[in-house]
Coordinates of C-alpha atoms and ligand atoms in Angstrom, one line a residue:
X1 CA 148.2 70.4 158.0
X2 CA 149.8 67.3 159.4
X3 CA 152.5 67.6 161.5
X4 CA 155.4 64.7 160.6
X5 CA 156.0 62.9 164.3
X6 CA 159.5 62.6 165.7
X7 CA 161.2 59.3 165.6
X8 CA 160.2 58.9 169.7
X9 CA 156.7 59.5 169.1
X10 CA 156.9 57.0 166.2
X11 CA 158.1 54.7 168.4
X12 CA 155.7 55.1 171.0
X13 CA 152.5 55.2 168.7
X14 CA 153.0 52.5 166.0
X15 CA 155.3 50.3 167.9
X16 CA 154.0 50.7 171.6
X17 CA 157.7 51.0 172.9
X18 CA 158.7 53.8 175.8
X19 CA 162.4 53.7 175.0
X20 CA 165.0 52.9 172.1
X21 CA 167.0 50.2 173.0
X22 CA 170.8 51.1 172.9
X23 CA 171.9 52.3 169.9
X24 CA 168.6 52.1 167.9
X25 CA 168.3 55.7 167.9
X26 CA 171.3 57.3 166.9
X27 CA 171.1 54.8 164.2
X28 CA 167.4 56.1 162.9
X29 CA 168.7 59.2 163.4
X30 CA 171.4 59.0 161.2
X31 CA 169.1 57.1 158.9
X32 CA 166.0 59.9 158.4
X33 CA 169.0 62.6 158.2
X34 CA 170.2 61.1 154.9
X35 CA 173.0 58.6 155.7
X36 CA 173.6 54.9 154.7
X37 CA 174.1 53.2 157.5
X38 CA 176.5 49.9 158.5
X39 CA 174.6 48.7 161.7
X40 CA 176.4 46.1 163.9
X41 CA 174.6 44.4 167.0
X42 CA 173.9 41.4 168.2
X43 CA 171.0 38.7 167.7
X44 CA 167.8 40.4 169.8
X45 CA 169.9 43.8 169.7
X46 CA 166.9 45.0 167.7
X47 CA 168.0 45.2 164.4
X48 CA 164.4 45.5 162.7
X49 CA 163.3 48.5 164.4
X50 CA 166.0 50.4 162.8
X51 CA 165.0 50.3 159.3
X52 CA 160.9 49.6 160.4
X53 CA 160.7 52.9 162.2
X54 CA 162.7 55.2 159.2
X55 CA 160.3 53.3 157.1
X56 CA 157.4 55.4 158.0
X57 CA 159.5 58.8 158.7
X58 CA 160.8 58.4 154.8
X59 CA 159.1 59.4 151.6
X60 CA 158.7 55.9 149.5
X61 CA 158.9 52.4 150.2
X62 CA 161.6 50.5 152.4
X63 CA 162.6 47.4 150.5
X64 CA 164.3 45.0 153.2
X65 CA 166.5 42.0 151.8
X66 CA 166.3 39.1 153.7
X67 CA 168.0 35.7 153.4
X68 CA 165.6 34.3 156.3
X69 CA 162.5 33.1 154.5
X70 CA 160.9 31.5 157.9
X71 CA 161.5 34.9 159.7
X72 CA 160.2 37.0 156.9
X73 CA 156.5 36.0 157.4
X74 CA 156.6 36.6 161.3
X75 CA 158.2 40.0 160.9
X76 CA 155.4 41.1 158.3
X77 CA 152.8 39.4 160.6
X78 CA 153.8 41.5 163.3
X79 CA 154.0 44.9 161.2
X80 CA 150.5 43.6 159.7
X81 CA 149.2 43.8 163.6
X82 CA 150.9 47.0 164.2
X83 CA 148.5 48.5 161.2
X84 CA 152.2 48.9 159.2
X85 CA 151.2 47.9 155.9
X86 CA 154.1 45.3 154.4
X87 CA 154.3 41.9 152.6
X88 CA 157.1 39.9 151.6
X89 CA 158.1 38.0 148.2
X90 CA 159.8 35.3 148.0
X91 CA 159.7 31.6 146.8
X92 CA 157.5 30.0 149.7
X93 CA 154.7 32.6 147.0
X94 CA 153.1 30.8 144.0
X95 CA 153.3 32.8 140.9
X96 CA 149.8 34.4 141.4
X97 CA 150.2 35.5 144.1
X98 CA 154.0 36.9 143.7
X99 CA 152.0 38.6 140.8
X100 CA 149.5 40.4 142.9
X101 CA 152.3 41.5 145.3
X102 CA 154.0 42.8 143.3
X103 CA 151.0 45.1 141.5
X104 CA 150.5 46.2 144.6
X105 CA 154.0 47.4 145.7
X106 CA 153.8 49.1 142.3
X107 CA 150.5 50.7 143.1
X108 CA 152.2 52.1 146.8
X109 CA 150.5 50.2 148.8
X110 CA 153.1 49.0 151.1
X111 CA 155.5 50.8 153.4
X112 CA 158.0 47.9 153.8
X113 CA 158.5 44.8 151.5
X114 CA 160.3 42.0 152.5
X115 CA 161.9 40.5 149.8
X116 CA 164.3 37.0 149.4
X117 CA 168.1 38.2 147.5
X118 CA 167.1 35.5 144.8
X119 CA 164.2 37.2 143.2
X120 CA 166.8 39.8 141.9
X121 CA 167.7 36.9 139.3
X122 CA 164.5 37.8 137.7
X123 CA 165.3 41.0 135.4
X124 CA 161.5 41.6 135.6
X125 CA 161.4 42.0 138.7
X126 CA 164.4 43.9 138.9
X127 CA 162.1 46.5 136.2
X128 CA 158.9 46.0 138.3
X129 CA 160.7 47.9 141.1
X130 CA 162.6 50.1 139.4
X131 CA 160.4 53.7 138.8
X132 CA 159.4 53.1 142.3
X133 CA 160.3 55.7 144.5
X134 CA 162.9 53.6 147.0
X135 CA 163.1 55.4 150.1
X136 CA 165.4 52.7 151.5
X137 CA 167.2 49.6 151.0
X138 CA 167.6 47.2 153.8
X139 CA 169.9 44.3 153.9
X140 CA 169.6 42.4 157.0
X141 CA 172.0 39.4 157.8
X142 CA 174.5 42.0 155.4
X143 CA 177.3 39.5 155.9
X144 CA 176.4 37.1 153.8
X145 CA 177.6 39.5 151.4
X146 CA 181.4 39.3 152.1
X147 CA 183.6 36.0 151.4
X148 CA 185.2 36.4 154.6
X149 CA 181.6 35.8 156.1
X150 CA 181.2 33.0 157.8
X151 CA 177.9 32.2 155.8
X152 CA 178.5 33.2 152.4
X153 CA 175.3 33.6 149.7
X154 CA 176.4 34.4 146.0
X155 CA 172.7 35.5 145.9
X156 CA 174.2 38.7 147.5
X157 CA 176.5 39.5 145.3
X158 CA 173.6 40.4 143.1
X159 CA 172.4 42.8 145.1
X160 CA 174.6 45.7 143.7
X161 CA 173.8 45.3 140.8
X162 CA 170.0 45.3 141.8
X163 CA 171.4 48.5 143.3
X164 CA 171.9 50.8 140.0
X165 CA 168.8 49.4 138.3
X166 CA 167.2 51.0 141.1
X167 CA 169.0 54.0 140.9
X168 CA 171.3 53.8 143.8
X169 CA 168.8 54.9 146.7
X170 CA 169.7 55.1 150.4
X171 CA 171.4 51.8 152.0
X172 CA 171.6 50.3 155.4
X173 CA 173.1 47.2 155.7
X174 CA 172.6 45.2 158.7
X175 CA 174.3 42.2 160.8
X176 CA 175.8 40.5 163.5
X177 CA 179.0 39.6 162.3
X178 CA 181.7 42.4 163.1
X179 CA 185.2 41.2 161.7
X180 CA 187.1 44.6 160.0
X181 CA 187.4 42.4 156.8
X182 CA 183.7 41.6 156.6
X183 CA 182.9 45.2 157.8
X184 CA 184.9 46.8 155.0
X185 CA 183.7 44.2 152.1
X186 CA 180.2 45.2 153.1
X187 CA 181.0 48.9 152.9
X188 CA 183.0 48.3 150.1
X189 CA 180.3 46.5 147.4
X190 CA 177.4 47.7 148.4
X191 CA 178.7 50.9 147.5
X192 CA 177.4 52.8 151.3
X193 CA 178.3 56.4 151.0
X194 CA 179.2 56.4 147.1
X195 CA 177.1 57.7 144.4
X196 CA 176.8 61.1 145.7
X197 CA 175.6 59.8 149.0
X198 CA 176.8 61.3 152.4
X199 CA 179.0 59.1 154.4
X200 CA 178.1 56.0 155.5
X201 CA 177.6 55.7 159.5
X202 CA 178.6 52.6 161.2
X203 CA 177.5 51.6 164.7
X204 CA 178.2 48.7 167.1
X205 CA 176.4 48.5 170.3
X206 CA 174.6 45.9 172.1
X207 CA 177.2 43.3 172.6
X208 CA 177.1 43.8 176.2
X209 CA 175.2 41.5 178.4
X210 CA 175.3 42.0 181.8
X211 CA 173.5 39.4 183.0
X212 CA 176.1 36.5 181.6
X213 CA 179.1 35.2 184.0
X214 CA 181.7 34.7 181.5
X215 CA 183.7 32.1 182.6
X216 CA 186.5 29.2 181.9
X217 CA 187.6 26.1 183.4
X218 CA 190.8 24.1 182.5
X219 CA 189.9 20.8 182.0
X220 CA 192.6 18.2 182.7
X221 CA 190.4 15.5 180.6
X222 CA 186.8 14.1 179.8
X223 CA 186.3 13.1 183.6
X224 CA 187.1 16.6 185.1
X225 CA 184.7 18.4 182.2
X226 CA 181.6 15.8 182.8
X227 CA 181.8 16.3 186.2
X228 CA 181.3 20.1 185.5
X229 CA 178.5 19.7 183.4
X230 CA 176.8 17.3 185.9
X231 CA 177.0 20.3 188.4
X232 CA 175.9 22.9 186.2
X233 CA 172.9 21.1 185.8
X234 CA 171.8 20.1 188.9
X235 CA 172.2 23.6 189.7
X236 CA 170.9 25.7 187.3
X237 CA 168.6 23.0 185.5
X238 CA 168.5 24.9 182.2
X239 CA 170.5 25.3 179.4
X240 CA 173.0 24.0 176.3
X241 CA 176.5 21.9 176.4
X242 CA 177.7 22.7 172.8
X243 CA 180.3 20.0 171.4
X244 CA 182.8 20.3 168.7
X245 CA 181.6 16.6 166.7
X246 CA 178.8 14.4 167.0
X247 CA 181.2 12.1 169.0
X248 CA 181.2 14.2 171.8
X249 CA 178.0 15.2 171.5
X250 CA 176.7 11.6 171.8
X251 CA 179.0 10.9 175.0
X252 CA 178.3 13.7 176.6
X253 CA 174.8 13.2 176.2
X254 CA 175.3 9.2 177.5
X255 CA 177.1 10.1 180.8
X256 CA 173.9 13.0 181.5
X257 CA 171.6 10.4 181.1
X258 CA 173.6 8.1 183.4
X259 CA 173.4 10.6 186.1
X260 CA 169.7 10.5 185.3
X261 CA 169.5 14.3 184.1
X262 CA 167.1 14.3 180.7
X263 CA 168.8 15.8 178.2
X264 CA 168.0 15.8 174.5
X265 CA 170.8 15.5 172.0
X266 CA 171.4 17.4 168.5
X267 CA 173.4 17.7 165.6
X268 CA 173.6 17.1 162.1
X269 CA 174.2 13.5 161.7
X270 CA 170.6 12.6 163.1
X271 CA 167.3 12.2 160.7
X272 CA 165.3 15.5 160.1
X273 CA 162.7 13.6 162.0
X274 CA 165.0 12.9 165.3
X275 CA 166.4 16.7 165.3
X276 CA 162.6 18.1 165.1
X277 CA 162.1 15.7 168.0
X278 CA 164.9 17.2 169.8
X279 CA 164.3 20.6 169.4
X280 CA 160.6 20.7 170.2
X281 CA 161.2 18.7 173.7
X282 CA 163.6 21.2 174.4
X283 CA 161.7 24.0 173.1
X284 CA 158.5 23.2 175.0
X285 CA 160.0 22.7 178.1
X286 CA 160.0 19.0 178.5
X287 CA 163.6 18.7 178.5
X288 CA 166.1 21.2 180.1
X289 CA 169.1 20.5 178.6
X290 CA 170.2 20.4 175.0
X291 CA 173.5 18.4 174.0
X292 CA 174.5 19.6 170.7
X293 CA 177.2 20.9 167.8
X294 CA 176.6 24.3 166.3
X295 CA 173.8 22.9 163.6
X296 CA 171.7 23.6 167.1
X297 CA 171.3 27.2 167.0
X298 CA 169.3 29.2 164.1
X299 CA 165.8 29.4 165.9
X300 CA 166.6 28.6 169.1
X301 CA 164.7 31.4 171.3
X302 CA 164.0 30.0 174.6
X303 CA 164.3 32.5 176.9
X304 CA 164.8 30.8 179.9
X305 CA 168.7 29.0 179.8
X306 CA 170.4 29.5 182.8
X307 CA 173.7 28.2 181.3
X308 CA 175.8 27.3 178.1
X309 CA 178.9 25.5 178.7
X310 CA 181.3 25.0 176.0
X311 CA 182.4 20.9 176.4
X312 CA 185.1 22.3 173.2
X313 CA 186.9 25.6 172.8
X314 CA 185.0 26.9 169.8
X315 CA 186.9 28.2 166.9
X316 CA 186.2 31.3 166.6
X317 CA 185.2 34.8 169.1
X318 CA 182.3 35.4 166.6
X319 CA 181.0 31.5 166.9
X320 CA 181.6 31.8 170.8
X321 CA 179.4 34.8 171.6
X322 CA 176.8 33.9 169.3
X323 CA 176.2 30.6 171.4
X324 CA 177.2 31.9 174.7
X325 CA 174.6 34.5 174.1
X326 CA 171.5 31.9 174.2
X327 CA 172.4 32.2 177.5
X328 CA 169.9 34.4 179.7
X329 CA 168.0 36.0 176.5
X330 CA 165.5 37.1 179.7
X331 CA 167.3 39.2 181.5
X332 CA 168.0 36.7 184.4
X333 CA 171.9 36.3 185.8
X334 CA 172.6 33.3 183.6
X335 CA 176.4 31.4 183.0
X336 CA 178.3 30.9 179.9
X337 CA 181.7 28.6 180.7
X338 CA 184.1 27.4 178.3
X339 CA 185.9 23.8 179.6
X340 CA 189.3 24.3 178.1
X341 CA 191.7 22.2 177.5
X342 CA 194.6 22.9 174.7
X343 CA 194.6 19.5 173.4
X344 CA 191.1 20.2 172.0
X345 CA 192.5 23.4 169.9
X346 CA 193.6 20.4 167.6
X347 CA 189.7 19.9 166.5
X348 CA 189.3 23.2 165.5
X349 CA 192.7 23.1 163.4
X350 CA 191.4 20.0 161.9
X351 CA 188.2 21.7 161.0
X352 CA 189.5 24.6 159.7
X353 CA 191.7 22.3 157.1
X354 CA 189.3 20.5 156.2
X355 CA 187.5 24.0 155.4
X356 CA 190.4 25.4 153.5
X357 CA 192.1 23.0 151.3
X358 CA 195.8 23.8 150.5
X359 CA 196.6 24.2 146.4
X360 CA 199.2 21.1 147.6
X361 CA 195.5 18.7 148.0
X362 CA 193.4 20.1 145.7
X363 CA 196.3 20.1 143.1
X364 CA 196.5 16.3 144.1
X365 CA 193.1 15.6 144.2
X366 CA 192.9 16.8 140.9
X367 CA 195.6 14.6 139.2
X368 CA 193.8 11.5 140.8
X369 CA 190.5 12.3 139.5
X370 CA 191.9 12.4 136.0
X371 CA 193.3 9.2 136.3
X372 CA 190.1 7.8 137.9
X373 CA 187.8 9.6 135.9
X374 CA 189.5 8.6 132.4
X375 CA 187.9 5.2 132.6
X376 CA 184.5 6.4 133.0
X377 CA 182.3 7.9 136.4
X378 CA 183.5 7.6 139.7
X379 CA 181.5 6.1 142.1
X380 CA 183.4 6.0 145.5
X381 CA 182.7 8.2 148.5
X382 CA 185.0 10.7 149.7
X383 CA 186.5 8.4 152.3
X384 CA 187.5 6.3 150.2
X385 CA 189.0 8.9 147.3
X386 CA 190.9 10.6 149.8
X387 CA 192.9 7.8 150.5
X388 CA 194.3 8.0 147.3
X389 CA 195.4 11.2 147.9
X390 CA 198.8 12.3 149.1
X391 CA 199.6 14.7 151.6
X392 CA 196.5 15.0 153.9
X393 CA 194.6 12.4 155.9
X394 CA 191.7 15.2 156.3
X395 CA 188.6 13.8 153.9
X396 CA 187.1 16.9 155.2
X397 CA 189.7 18.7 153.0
X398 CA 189.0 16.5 150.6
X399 CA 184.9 17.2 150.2
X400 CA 186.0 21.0 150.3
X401 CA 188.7 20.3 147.5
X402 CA 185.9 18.3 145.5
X403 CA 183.4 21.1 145.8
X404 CA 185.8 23.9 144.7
X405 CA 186.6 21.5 141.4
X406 CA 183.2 20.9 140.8
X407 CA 182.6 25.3 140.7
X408 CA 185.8 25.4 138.7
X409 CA 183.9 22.8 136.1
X410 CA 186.1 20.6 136.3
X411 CA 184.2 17.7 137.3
X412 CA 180.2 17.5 137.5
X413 CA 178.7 15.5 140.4
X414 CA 175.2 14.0 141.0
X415 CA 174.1 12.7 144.4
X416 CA 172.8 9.4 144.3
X417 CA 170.1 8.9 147.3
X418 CA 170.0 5.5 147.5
X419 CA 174.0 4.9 148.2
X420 CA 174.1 8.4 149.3
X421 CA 177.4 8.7 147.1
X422 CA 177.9 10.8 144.1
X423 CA 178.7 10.0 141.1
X424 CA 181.5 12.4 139.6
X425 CA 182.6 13.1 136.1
X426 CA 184.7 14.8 134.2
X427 CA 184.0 17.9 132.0
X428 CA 185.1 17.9 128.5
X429 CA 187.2 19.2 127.2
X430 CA 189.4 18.5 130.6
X431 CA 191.6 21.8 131.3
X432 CA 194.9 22.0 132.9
X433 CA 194.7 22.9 136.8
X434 CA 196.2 26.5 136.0
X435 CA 193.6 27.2 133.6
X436 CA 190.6 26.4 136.3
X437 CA 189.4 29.1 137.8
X438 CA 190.2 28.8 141.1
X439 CA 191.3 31.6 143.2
X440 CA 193.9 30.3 145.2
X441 CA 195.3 33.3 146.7
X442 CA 192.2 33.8 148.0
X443 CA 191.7 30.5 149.6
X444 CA 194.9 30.9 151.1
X445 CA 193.9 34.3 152.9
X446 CA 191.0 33.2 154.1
X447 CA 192.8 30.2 156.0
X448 CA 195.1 32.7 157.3
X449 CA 192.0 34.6 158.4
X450 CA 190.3 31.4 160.2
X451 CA 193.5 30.4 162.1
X452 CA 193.9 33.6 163.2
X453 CA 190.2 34.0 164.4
X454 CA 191.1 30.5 166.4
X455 CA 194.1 32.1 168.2
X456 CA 192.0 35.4 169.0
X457 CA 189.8 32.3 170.5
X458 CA 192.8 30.8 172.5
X459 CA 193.6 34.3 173.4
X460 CA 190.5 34.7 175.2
X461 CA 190.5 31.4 177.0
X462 CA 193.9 32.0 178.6
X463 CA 192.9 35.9 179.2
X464 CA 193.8 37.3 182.4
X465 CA 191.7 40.3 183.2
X466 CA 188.2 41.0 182.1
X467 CA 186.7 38.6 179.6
X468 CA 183.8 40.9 178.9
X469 CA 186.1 44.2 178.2
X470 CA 187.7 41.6 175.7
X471 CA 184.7 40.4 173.7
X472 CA 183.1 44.2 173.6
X473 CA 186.7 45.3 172.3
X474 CA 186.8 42.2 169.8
X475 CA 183.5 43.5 168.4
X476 CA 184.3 47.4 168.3
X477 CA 182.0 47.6 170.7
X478 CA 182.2 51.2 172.5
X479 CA 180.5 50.6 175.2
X480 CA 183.7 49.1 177.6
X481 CA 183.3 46.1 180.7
X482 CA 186.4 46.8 182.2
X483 CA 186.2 45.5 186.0
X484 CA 182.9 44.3 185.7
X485 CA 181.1 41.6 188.3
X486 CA 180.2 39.2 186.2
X487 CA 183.6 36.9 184.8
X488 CA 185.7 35.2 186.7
X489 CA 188.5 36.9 186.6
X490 CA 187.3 40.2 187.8
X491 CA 185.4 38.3 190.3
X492 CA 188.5 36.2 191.5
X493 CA 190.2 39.9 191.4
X494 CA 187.8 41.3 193.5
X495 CA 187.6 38.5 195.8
X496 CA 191.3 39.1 196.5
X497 CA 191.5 42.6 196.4
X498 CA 188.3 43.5 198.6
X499 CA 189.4 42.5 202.0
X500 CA 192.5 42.0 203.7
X501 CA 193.5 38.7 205.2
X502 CA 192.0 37.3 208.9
X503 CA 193.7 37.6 211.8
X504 CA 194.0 33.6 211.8
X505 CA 194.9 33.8 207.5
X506 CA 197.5 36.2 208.5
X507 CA 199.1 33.8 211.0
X508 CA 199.4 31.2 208.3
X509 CA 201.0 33.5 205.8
X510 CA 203.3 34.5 208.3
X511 CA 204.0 30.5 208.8
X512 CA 204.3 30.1 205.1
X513 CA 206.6 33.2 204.6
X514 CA 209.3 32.3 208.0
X515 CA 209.3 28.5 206.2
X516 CA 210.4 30.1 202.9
X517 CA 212.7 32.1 204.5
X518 CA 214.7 29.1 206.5
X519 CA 215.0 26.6 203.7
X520 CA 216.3 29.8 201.8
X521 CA 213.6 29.3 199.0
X522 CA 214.9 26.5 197.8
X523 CA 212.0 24.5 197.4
X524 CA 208.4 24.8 195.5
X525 CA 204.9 25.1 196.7
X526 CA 203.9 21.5 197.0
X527 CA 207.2 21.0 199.7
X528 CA 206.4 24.5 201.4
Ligands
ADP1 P1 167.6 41.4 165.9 O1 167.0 41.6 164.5 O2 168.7 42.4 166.1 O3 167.9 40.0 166.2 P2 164.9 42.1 166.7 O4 164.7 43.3 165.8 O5 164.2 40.9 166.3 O6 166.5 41.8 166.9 O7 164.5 42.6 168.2 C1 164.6 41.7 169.3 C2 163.5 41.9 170.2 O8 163.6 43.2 170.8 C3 162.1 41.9 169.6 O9 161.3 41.1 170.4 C4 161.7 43.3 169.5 O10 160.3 43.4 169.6 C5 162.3 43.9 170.8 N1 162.6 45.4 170.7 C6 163.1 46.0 169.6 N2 163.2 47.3 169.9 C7 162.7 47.5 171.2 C8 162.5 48.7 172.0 N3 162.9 49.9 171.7 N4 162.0 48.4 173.2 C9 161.7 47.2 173.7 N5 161.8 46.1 172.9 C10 162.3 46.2 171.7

């Protein structure tokens, strides 16, 4: 007789760890007991485990949904090594060898396959997996489910769907993304705890990094903030200065190389060929510091960054941690710093417009492209169309406008390498604007939702007591940091409140105090 092994001996024999990481048990408890699950931690919060261990305590396969095709092939790699049997299936696969993978999933011969949202298009594969006994369905990076996501895939939509072909088995859906809207929309259409199912479980944990100084400077101007930056690396040599624009990224990176500190610069207006550059001299240690806008960051798993200093106020909490948290991925006291100044708030209000059109521009946009598109295609970039449009100056607004016409087929466009311009047209037979489908109550809550996520941003810069209590509480975090040692403002704190004043300190408060008192307190600080 064999005698099934208990989730800690799993983990000990097939994954040669002593201890679960916080959280990861409760969670494969909750799993093998029956329950979907809505798992909630952070990038490295060891995500995988949780559905790779229940994978071999559960009766059946584990199908896992990823959107992550690089990624997939490491994690089977590693499962592969651990003697796990897996595979994955997805498009990076030529059709004979999808074939043969997916015989031998029918055939049970994998304990975990890896496969990419898009392959549920195919209804035969949808049938291939569907008299298969499905012990559990994964779907990592779960908010690219929900709208309100910052990293929405339509491919996901799908997935329920896939779901009652496969007759609703076990989910657990798994991310970092923790916002109560994108929380519930995951709950909500992937169906967790319907069908007869128990409850779902939701966790957060992980979110709390000790090691991090959480920090913010206000920054009178450009000056003050490089000077900063200089400092931080000549102390702590390592680490990322993420900018709001290219702009800033390229004078940032300017003035570091004027102080003769090597720095490599990144972000999405460079050649494929120049970012690869970038990233490997960083990567490999040539370089210790990285200049760069957010298109840095997927991938980015050096260990070693002593710092991440924020040169912008980021727009949202979410956006903020995620970056902040490259900091110190080994364990070592590392320091995150935002350089804030309010003035800059206006970059992430101009982004988030351009994001979210109003009904007032796309309503406009629309009437101009019937006039221009009535003589024939239009062949003019989006600078140059969105100056023919009234009421916003944001051509950012205007690209977003064009690409939620283009959905509502209303116009088709075609990219055209060469000038690297489209070429848009109109589709017959041309509709009125109210009969498009465009969903602009929607868009209108969702702009809400980002300019709220900003001031929950602002919030945090301009927060008095412990940063780290705030971002735990921000993520529904239980775990709580209040008074901790590492932000400044319980440091500050405890740097007041720890001693009391020198005997030569308390002379010059006396001073300071009898001087107040005999010009009656008439004056400020600065004349005191
Ligand atoms: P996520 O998917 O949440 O980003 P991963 O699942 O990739 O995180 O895990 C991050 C790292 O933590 C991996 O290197 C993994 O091997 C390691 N890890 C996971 N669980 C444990 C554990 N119980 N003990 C030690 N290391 C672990």
């Amino acid at each position: 007789m064999t005698v099934a092994l208990t989730p800690h001996q799993l983990l000990e024999t097939h994954f040669g760890f002593r201890e679960f990481l916080e959280g990861q048990e409760d969670v494969v408890n909750a799993i093998v007991e029956g329950h979907d699950a809505l798992v909630i931690m952070p990038t490295g919060g060891g995500k995988s485990l949780c559905y790779q261990l229940p994978a071999l305590a559960l009766e059946g396969i584990t199908v896992v949904i990823s959107p992550l095709i690089a990624l997939m092939k490491d994690q089977v790699d590693s499962l592969l090594e651990k003697k796990i049997p897996a595979t994955f299936i997805n498009s990076s696969l030529g059709q004979s060898e999808m074939n043969d993978r997916i015989e031998a999933m029918v055939r049970g011969e994998y304990r975990l396959v890896y496969i990419a949202p898009e392959r549920f298009k195919s209804e035969r594969f949808v049938q291939a997996l569907a008299p298969l006994s499905i012990a559990l369905f994964a779907v990592d990076e779960a908010h690219c489910i929900s709208q309100w996501g910052h990293d929405f895939r339509p491919d996901y939509i799908r997935l329920k769907w896939a779901l009652k072909d496969l007759g609703q088995p076990q989910v657990m859906a798994l991310t970092a993304t923790a916002t109560p809207e994108v929380r519930e929309d995951i709950i909500e259409q992937l169906g967790l705890g319907k069908f007869g199912r128990q409850p779902p479980s939701v966790f957060v944990s992980g979110f709390a990094r000790h090691n991090l100084t959480l920090g913010m400077t206000s920054s009178k101007g450009r000056a003050e903030k490089l000077a900063r930056i200089v400092e931080f690396a000549h102390q702590l040599k390592t680490g990322i200065v993420y900018c709001a624009t290219r702009k800033n990224v390229e004078k940032v990176a300017a003035h570091l190389k004027g102080e003769k500190i090597p720095c490599v610069a990144y972000h999405a207006g460079l050649t494929d060929d120049q970012r690869t550059k970038a990233q490997t001299k960083f990567m490999n240690g040539d370089c210790g510091v990285a200049v760069a806008t957010n298109a840095f960051g997927m991938g980015i798993d050096r260990a070693d960054l002593r710092f991440v200093i924020h040169y912008d106020i980021p727009g949202s909490i979410e956006a903020y941690y995620q970056e902040a948290g490259r900091a110190g991925r080994d364990g070592e006291p590392s320091r995150c710093e935002v350089l804030y100044n309010y003035a800059d708030v206006r970059t992430q209000e101009f982004f988030i417009e351009g994001a979210n059109p109003s009904r007032e521009v796309i309503a406009n946009l629309y009437h101009v492209l019937r006039r221009l598109g009535s003589h024939g295609p239009i062949e003019m970039p989006i600078a140059e169309i969105a100056e023919l449009v009234p009421a916003t100056k944001n051509s950012m607004a205007v690209g977003s406008a064009l690409y939620l016409l283009e959905r509502a087929s209303f116009i088709q466009r075609e990219y055209r390498q060469g000038s690297r311009t489209y070429t848009t047209r109109l589709v017959e037979p041309i509709k009125p604007l109210d009969e498009l489908p465009i969903d602009f109550e929607r868009l209108d809550k969702k702009r809400e939702r980002d300019f709220a996520k900003l001031h929950r941003m602002i919030e945090y810069a301009d927060h008095h007591g412990c940063r780290h209590h705030f971002i735990l509480q921000y993520f529904g975090d239980t775990e709580t940091g209040e008074g901790c040692t590492v932000c400044d403002n319980c440091l500050a704190k405890a740097d007041s409140a720890a001693r009391f004043p020198t005997d030569e300190e308390t002379v010059a408060i006396q001073k300071a105090l009898s001087c107040v008192a005999r010009v009656d307190g008439r004056f400020g600080r600065g004349r005191i």
